[in-house]
Amino acid sequence: MMFARQLRERVMRGEITCSVRIWQRPHVKTGGRYAMGPGHIHVTSIREIAPDSVTDELARRSGFEDVEALMKVAKHGPGDTVYLVEFEYRE
């Protein structure tokens, strides 16, 4: 799982534990491990959510100031399905 450069340190410190992604299909799976820095991301859940459930609070939990800032980086490719990925960073 890739993260914007400005989020990586906060993910590794455990301050960010979820990510909103807009994909055609899921690119990660629950239980999956994805290398990051000296450790890895362990995905604890992934679920499809309605676009209107992306709130400023969820954006802040994901490391962004608001929904507008999050949406600028959440879209990956031509997809339009919104996923909420919950994870833990482990060393």
PDB file of C-alpha atoms in Angstrom:
ATOM      1  CA  MET A   1       0.000   0.000   0.000  1.00  0.00           C
ATOM      2  CA  MET A   2       1.444   3.348  -0.984  1.00  0.00           C
ATOM      3  CA  PHE A   3       0.983   6.615   0.898  1.00  0.00           C
ATOM      4  CA  ALA A   4       1.644  10.232  -0.052  1.00  0.00           C
ATOM      5  CA  ARG A   5       5.075  11.298   1.152  1.00  0.00           C
ATOM      6  CA  GLN A   6       3.641  13.728   3.707  1.00  0.00           C
ATOM      7  CA  LEU A   7       1.685  10.886   5.407  1.00  0.00           C
ATOM      8  CA  ARG A   8       4.356   8.181   5.716  1.00  0.00           C
ATOM      9  CA  GLU A   9       5.950   9.248   9.010  1.00  0.00           C
ATOM     10  CA  ARG A  10       2.537   9.624  10.673  1.00  0.00           C
ATOM     11  CA  VAL A  11       1.502   6.167   9.424  1.00  0.00           C
ATOM     12  CA  MET A  12       4.709   4.641  10.830  1.00  0.00           C
ATOM     13  CA  ARG A  13       4.115   6.383  14.188  1.00  0.00           C
ATOM     14  CA  GLY A  14       0.601   4.910  14.322  1.00  0.00           C
ATOM     15  CA  GLU A  15      -1.140   8.291  14.108  1.00  0.00           C
ATOM     16  CA  ILE A  16      -2.921   7.350  10.862  1.00  0.00           C
ATOM     17  CA  THR A  17      -4.725   3.999  10.866  1.00  0.00           C
ATOM     18  CA  CYS A  18      -7.143   4.274   7.953  1.00  0.00           C
ATOM     19  CA  SER A  19      -7.144   5.338   4.334  1.00  0.00           C
ATOM     20  CA  VAL A  20      -9.872   6.205   1.845  1.00  0.00           C
ATOM     21  CA  ARG A  21      -9.159   4.885  -1.644  1.00  0.00           C
ATOM     22  CA  ILE A  22     -11.084   5.177  -4.899  1.00  0.00           C
ATOM     23  CA  TRP A  23     -10.440   2.118  -7.036  1.00  0.00           C
ATOM     24  CA  GLN A  24     -12.156  -0.045  -9.654  1.00  0.00           C
ATOM     25  CA  ARG A  25     -11.598  -3.020  -7.351  1.00  0.00           C
ATOM     26  CA  PRO A  26      -9.751  -3.536  -4.050  1.00  0.00           C
ATOM     27  CA  HIS A  27      -5.955  -3.485  -4.346  1.00  0.00           C
ATOM     28  CA  VAL A  28      -5.405  -4.862  -0.837  1.00  0.00           C
ATOM     29  CA  LYS A  29      -7.042  -7.587   1.207  1.00  0.00           C
ATOM     30  CA  THR A  30      -7.891  -8.047   4.874  1.00  0.00           C
ATOM     31  CA  GLY A  31      -4.941  -9.729   6.563  1.00  0.00           C
ATOM     32  CA  GLY A  32      -2.555  -8.599   3.842  1.00  0.00           C
ATOM     33  CA  ARG A  33       0.925  -7.289   4.664  1.00  0.00           C
ATOM     34  CA  TYR A  34       2.422  -4.507   2.567  1.00  0.00           C
ATOM     35  CA  ALA A  35       6.016  -3.312   2.985  1.00  0.00           C
ATOM     36  CA  MET A  36       6.594   0.224   4.194  1.00  0.00           C
ATOM     37  CA  GLY A  37       9.808   1.651   5.617  1.00  0.00           C
ATOM     38  CA  PRO A  38      11.433  -0.720   8.101  1.00  0.00           C
ATOM     39  CA  GLY A  39       8.095  -2.473   8.773  1.00  0.00           C
ATOM     40  CA  HIS A  40       4.810  -3.163   7.055  1.00  0.00           C
ATOM     41  CA  ILE A  41       1.158  -2.240   6.892  1.00  0.00           C
ATOM     42  CA  HIS A  42      -1.193  -4.965   8.149  1.00  0.00           C
ATOM     43  CA  VAL A  43      -4.697  -4.464   6.714  1.00  0.00           C
ATOM     44  CA  THR A  44      -7.296  -5.196   9.407  1.00  0.00           C
ATOM     45  CA  SER A  45     -10.346  -4.477   7.229  1.00  0.00           C
ATOM     46  CA  ILE A  46     -11.442  -3.116   3.891  1.00  0.00           C
ATOM     47  CA  ARG A  47     -14.986  -2.234   2.962  1.00  0.00           C
ATOM     48  CA  GLU A  48     -16.847  -0.320   0.332  1.00  0.00           C
ATOM     49  CA  ILE A  49     -18.423   2.896   1.601  1.00  0.00           C
ATOM     50  CA  ALA A  50     -20.797   5.432   0.100  1.00  0.00           C
ATOM     51  CA  PRO A  51     -19.088   8.539  -1.268  1.00  0.00           C
ATOM     52  CA  ASP A  52     -21.162  10.742   1.053  1.00  0.00           C
ATOM     53  CA  SER A  53     -19.772   8.913   4.102  1.00  0.00           C
ATOM     54  CA  VAL A  54     -16.400  10.552   3.459  1.00  0.00           C
ATOM     55  CA  THR A  55     -16.587  13.358   6.010  1.00  0.00           C
ATOM     56  CA  ASP A  56     -14.076  15.905   7.245  1.00  0.00           C
ATOM     57  CA  GLU A  57     -13.643  13.748  10.375  1.00  0.00           C
ATOM     58  CA  LEU A  58     -12.802  10.666   8.272  1.00  0.00           C
ATOM     59  CA  ALA A  59     -10.456  12.816   6.166  1.00  0.00           C
ATOM     60  CA  ARG A  60      -8.634  13.934   9.350  1.00  0.00           C
ATOM     61  CA  ARG A  61      -8.389  10.308  10.564  1.00  0.00           C
ATOM     62  CA  SER A  62      -6.786   9.558   7.195  1.00  0.00           C
ATOM     63  CA  GLY A  63      -4.230  12.342   7.635  1.00  0.00           C
ATOM     64  CA  PHE A  64      -5.842  15.137   5.629  1.00  0.00           C
ATOM     65  CA  GLU A  65      -7.227  18.520   6.636  1.00  0.00           C
ATOM     66  CA  ASP A  66     -10.629  17.961   4.999  1.00  0.00           C
ATOM     67  CA  VAL A  67     -12.529  15.986   2.350  1.00  0.00           C
ATOM     68  CA  GLU A  68     -11.326  18.212  -0.478  1.00  0.00           C
ATOM     69  CA  ALA A  69      -7.651  17.577   0.381  1.00  0.00           C
ATOM     70  CA  LEU A  70      -8.253  13.841   0.749  1.00  0.00           C
ATOM     71  CA  MET A  71     -10.075  13.536  -2.577  1.00  0.00           C
ATOM     72  CA  LYS A  72      -7.164  15.138  -4.430  1.00  0.00           C
ATOM     73  CA  VAL A  73      -5.056  12.042  -3.663  1.00  0.00           C
ATOM     74  CA  ALA A  74      -7.632   9.280  -2.986  1.00  0.00           C
ATOM     75  CA  LYS A  75      -8.375   8.425  -6.616  1.00  0.00           C
ATOM     76  CA  HIS A  76      -6.046   5.791  -8.054  1.00  0.00           C
ATOM     77  CA  GLY A  77      -6.769   5.134 -11.720  1.00  0.00           C
ATOM     78  CA  PRO A  78     -10.156   5.095 -13.454  1.00  0.00           C
ATOM     79  CA  GLY A  79     -12.180   3.593 -10.584  1.00  0.00           C
ATOM     80  CA  ASP A  80     -15.144   5.198  -8.862  1.00  0.00           C
ATOM     81  CA  THR A  81     -15.766   2.811  -5.952  1.00  0.00           C
ATOM     82  CA  VAL A  82     -14.851   4.245  -2.541  1.00  0.00           C
ATOM     83  CA  TYR A  83     -13.127   1.918  -0.054  1.00  0.00           C
ATOM     84  CA  LEU A  84     -12.220   2.452   3.582  1.00  0.00           C
ATOM     85  CA  VAL A  85      -9.046   0.567   4.468  1.00  0.00           C
ATOM     86  CA  GLU A  86      -8.258   0.127   8.177  1.00  0.00           C
ATOM     87  CA  PHE A  87      -4.716  -0.921   9.064  1.00  0.00           C
ATOM     88  CA  GLU A  88      -1.933  -1.125  11.642  1.00  0.00           C
ATOM     89  CA  TYR A  89       1.724  -0.334  11.104  1.00  0.00           C
ATOM     90  CA  ARG A  90       4.015  -3.068  12.412  1.00  0.00           C
ATOM     91  CA  GLU A  91       7.805  -3.244  12.581  1.00  0.00           C
TER      92      GLU A  91
END
